[in-house]
Amino acid sequence: MTAGTAKRIVVFDYGFGNVRSAERALARVGADVEITRDYDMAMNADGLLVPGVGAFAACMKGIKEARGDWIVGRRLSGGRPVMGICVGMQILFARGIEHGIETEGLDEWPGTVGPLKADVVPHMGWNTVQPPKDSRLFAGLPADARFYFVHSYAAHDWELETGNAAIRPPEVTWATHGERFVAAVENGPLCATQFHPEKSGDAGAVLLRNWLDTL
């Protein structure tokens, strides 16, 4: 990014997420970053980043208490970029099921987040991903680039179909741990990653810079 063009990014602080790690990672790639739950700042930023760690239900409770559900919806209805990370990605789906309990998500995408079926859970550590060839988030990254995951739940299917040839279809990236799951999504102004780009070293920095370049 060139001097004088720093993007203003709000890391939404609703009590669930590695906000300091996200702040440092975004600042590293040239963003002007603020950690806040302030409504006006979140609405007016060039990009809104929604982190998330822990349980789906707890994150949903926290984001609703902070009016984050309303902020995300309003930003997206106006075509203003939002990015979710880890559970911040999972809550963008219609529902999550943990320990047999179903919780409504933000319903920006249809589908259910459920337990990973693998010999070792949680899926913790570095893994490769399979992005589509036209991905903008993964542009410039080698096929063997590795990203850092920490999760026991995931979206296993992608159900959204635009049905309109004039609308750019969502770009879905996959990864495998025991079974295939959704690792990232690029859907117009809404992007998300199941992994933690802020903890993924140089590869994560490239991805975050690519996101900034789309704003």
Short mmCIF file of C-alpha atoms in Angstrom, two decimals:
data_model
loop_
_atom_site.label_atom_id
_atom_site.label_comp_id
_atom_site.label_asym_id
_atom_site.label_seq_id
_atom_site.Cartn_x
_atom_site.Cartn_y
_atom_site.Cartn_z
CA MET A 1 0.00 0.00 0.00
CA THR A 2 1.29 3.46 -0.80
CA ALA A 3 1.74 6.30 1.65
CA GLY A 4 -1.43 8.19 2.46
CA THR A 5 -3.78 5.37 1.47
CA ALA A 6 -4.03 3.44 4.74
CA LYS A 7 -7.43 1.78 5.09
CA ARG A 8 -9.36 2.40 8.30
CA ILE A 9 -10.19 -0.95 9.87
CA VAL A 10 -12.25 -1.59 12.98
CA VAL A 11 -11.61 -4.83 14.83
CA PHE A 12 -14.99 -5.38 16.46
CA ASP A 13 -14.52 -5.87 20.20
CA TYR A 14 -17.42 -7.88 21.58
CA GLY A 15 -15.44 -9.94 24.09
CA PHE A 16 -14.64 -12.98 21.93
CA GLY A 17 -11.51 -12.88 19.83
CA ASN A 18 -7.81 -12.22 19.62
CA VAL A 19 -8.30 -8.52 19.04
CA ARG A 20 -4.71 -7.49 19.85
CA SER A 21 -3.24 -10.11 17.51
CA ALA A 22 -5.59 -8.96 14.76
CA GLU A 23 -4.70 -5.32 15.40
CA ARG A 24 -0.96 -6.02 15.15
CA ALA A 25 -1.33 -8.14 12.02
CA LEU A 26 -3.40 -5.50 10.23
CA ALA A 27 -1.07 -2.70 11.27
CA ARG A 28 1.84 -4.77 9.94
CA VAL A 29 0.32 -4.69 6.45
CA GLY A 30 -0.38 -0.96 6.54
CA ALA A 31 -3.89 -0.56 7.94
CA ASP A 32 -5.04 2.16 10.32
CA VAL A 33 -6.61 -0.05 13.02
CA GLU A 34 -8.97 0.64 15.91
CA ILE A 35 -10.31 -1.91 18.41
CA THR A 36 -13.82 -0.84 19.41
CA ARG A 37 -17.50 -1.71 19.57
CA ASP A 38 -18.49 1.90 18.92
CA TYR A 39 -21.38 1.94 16.46
CA ASP A 40 -20.35 4.96 14.38
CA MET A 41 -16.72 3.86 14.06
CA ALA A 42 -17.74 0.34 13.10
CA MET A 43 -20.19 1.60 10.52
CA ASN A 44 -17.88 4.17 8.95
CA ALA A 45 -14.65 2.15 8.75
CA ASP A 46 -13.39 1.00 5.35
CA GLY A 47 -13.46 -2.56 6.66
CA LEU A 48 -14.91 -4.32 9.71
CA LEU A 49 -13.10 -7.38 11.06
CA VAL A 50 -15.09 -9.74 13.29
CA PRO A 51 -12.88 -12.15 15.25
CA GLY A 52 -14.15 -15.03 17.33
CA VAL A 53 -12.91 -17.75 19.67
CA GLY A 54 -14.71 -20.23 21.90
CA ALA A 55 -18.25 -21.52 21.58
CA PHE A 56 -20.67 -20.58 18.79
CA ALA A 57 -23.51 -19.84 21.25
CA ALA A 58 -21.34 -17.64 23.47
CA CYS A 59 -20.07 -15.65 20.49
CA MET A 60 -23.59 -15.12 19.22
CA LYS A 61 -24.72 -13.92 22.65
CA GLY A 62 -21.77 -11.52 22.83
CA ILE A 63 -22.19 -10.09 19.35
CA LYS A 64 -25.90 -9.50 19.86
CA GLU A 65 -25.29 -7.75 23.17
CA ALA A 66 -22.81 -5.47 21.38
CA ARG A 67 -25.29 -4.87 18.50
CA GLY A 68 -22.77 -6.49 16.19
CA ASP A 69 -25.47 -8.48 14.42
CA TRP A 70 -27.18 -5.23 13.42
CA ILE A 71 -23.89 -3.56 12.44
CA VAL A 72 -22.83 -6.49 10.22
CA GLY A 73 -26.23 -6.59 8.55
CA ARG A 74 -26.33 -2.84 7.92
CA ARG A 75 -22.79 -2.76 6.53
CA LEU A 76 -23.45 -5.63 4.15
CA SER A 77 -26.77 -4.21 2.99
CA GLY A 78 -24.80 -1.14 1.90
CA GLY A 79 -22.02 -3.17 0.27
CA ARG A 80 -19.50 -2.25 2.98
CA PRO A 81 -16.80 -4.90 3.59
CA VAL A 82 -16.84 -7.27 6.55
CA MET A 83 -14.37 -10.07 7.32
CA GLY A 84 -14.90 -12.86 9.86
CA ILE A 85 -12.17 -15.00 11.44
CA CYS A 86 -12.53 -18.46 13.05
CA VAL A 87 -15.78 -18.45 15.06
CA GLY A 88 -16.31 -15.01 13.56
CA MET A 89 -16.69 -16.91 10.29
CA GLN A 90 -18.85 -19.68 11.75
CA ILE A 91 -21.49 -17.30 13.13
CA LEU A 92 -22.06 -15.96 9.60
CA PHE A 93 -23.85 -19.22 8.79
CA ALA A 94 -27.50 -19.86 9.59
CA ARG A 95 -26.92 -22.07 12.62
CA GLY A 96 -24.37 -23.87 14.72
CA ILE A 97 -24.71 -27.18 16.59
CA GLU A 98 -22.50 -27.84 19.62
CA HIS A 99 -23.09 -30.72 22.05
CA GLY A 100 -26.46 -31.31 20.41
CA ILE A 101 -27.64 -27.74 21.03
CA GLU A 102 -28.61 -25.64 18.00
CA THR A 103 -28.00 -21.88 18.00
CA GLU A 104 -29.13 -19.42 15.35
CA GLY A 105 -26.29 -17.61 13.59
CA LEU A 106 -26.29 -14.34 11.67
CA ASP A 107 -27.70 -16.18 8.63
CA GLU A 108 -25.66 -14.30 6.04
CA TRP A 109 -25.05 -17.72 4.46
CA PRO A 110 -27.27 -20.81 4.60
CA GLY A 111 -25.89 -23.91 6.23
CA THR A 112 -24.91 -25.45 9.54
CA VAL A 113 -21.65 -25.43 11.47
CA GLY A 114 -21.11 -28.78 13.20
CA PRO A 115 -18.44 -30.99 14.78
CA LEU A 116 -15.39 -32.02 12.78
CA LYS A 117 -15.19 -35.75 12.26
CA ALA A 118 -11.49 -36.55 12.62
CA ASP A 119 -9.24 -38.82 14.64
CA VAL A 120 -7.69 -35.79 16.36
CA VAL A 121 -9.89 -32.91 17.49
CA PRO A 122 -9.42 -30.00 17.83
CA HIS A 123 -7.76 -29.37 14.51
CA MET A 124 -4.84 -27.39 15.87
CA GLY A 125 -1.82 -26.37 13.83
CA TRP A 126 -0.73 -25.61 10.28
CA ASN A 127 -2.56 -26.85 7.21
CA THR A 128 -2.74 -26.18 3.49
CA VAL A 129 -5.91 -25.03 1.74
CA GLN A 130 -7.40 -25.37 -1.75
CA PRO A 131 -8.55 -21.96 -2.98
CA PRO A 132 -10.29 -21.45 -6.32
CA LYS A 133 -8.15 -20.13 -9.15
CA ASP A 134 -9.87 -16.73 -9.18
CA SER A 135 -9.48 -16.10 -5.45
CA ARG A 136 -8.41 -12.58 -4.57
CA LEU A 137 -7.64 -13.35 -0.93
CA PHE A 138 -5.07 -16.00 -1.87
CA ALA A 139 -3.58 -14.15 -4.86
CA GLY A 140 0.20 -14.42 -4.99
CA LEU A 141 0.40 -17.28 -2.50
CA PRO A 142 1.97 -20.64 -3.44
CA ALA A 143 -0.15 -23.79 -3.51
CA ASP A 144 1.68 -25.14 -0.46
CA ALA A 145 1.10 -22.05 1.70
CA ARG A 146 0.10 -23.08 5.21
CA PHE A 147 -2.27 -21.38 7.64
CA TYR A 148 -2.87 -21.78 11.36
CA PHE A 149 -6.11 -23.48 12.47
CA VAL A 150 -7.59 -24.00 15.94
CA HIS A 151 -11.13 -25.40 15.82
CA SER A 152 -13.35 -28.39 16.57
CA TYR A 153 -16.31 -27.29 14.44
CA ALA A 154 -16.69 -26.25 10.82
CA ALA A 155 -19.07 -25.78 7.91
CA HIS A 156 -18.91 -29.00 5.89
CA ASP A 157 -21.01 -27.91 2.92
CA TRP A 158 -21.55 -24.78 0.86
CA GLU A 159 -25.24 -24.24 0.11
CA LEU A 160 -25.50 -20.71 -1.28
CA GLU A 161 -26.22 -20.45 -5.00
CA THR A 162 -26.73 -17.04 -6.60
CA GLY A 163 -28.78 -18.30 -9.54
CA ASN A 164 -27.90 -15.11 -11.42
CA ALA A 165 -25.18 -15.15 -14.07
CA ALA A 166 -24.71 -11.39 -13.65
CA ILE A 167 -23.64 -11.80 -10.01
CA ARG A 168 -20.11 -12.96 -9.26
CA PRO A 169 -20.49 -16.35 -7.54
CA PRO A 170 -18.92 -16.84 -4.11
CA GLU A 171 -15.34 -18.14 -4.08
CA VAL A 172 -15.08 -21.02 -1.60
CA THR A 173 -11.76 -22.36 -0.29
CA TRP A 174 -11.58 -25.84 1.23
CA ALA A 175 -9.26 -27.65 3.62
CA THR A 176 -9.16 -31.20 4.96
CA HIS A 177 -8.74 -32.53 8.49
CA GLY A 178 -10.39 -35.92 8.73
CA GLU A 179 -12.98 -34.58 6.30
CA ARG A 180 -13.31 -31.65 3.93
CA PHE A 181 -14.58 -28.37 5.37
CA VAL A 182 -14.97 -24.73 4.34
CA ALA A 183 -11.71 -22.88 5.07
CA ALA A 184 -12.55 -19.48 3.57
CA VAL A 185 -15.25 -17.66 1.63
CA GLU A 186 -15.19 -14.58 -0.60
CA ASN A 187 -18.73 -13.38 -1.26
CA GLY A 188 -18.82 -9.79 -2.49
CA PRO A 189 -18.26 -7.48 0.50
CA LEU A 190 -18.31 -10.44 2.93
CA CYS A 191 -15.15 -12.52 3.42
CA ALA A 192 -14.19 -14.98 6.11
CA THR A 193 -11.55 -17.52 7.08
CA GLN A 194 -11.79 -20.50 9.40
CA PHE A 195 -8.07 -20.25 10.07
CA HIS A 196 -6.30 -17.37 11.84
CA PRO A 197 -4.50 -15.16 9.30
CA GLU A 198 -3.23 -13.01 12.16
CA LYS A 199 -1.33 -16.06 13.46
CA SER A 200 -0.27 -17.41 10.05
CA GLY A 201 3.02 -15.57 9.58
CA ASP A 202 3.94 -14.29 6.14
CA ALA A 203 1.13 -16.18 4.37
CA GLY A 204 -1.44 -14.62 6.68
CA ALA A 205 0.09 -11.18 6.09
CA VAL A 206 -0.27 -11.61 2.32
CA LEU A 207 -3.91 -12.62 2.74
CA LEU A 208 -4.71 -9.64 4.96
CA ARG A 209 -2.95 -7.28 2.55
CA ASN A 210 -4.96 -8.78 -0.30
CA TRP A 211 -8.14 -8.11 1.69
CA LEU A 212 -7.13 -4.49 2.28
CA ASP A 213 -6.50 -4.11 -1.44
CA THR A 214 -10.13 -5.04 -2.15
CA LEU A 215 -11.54 -2.29 0.11
#
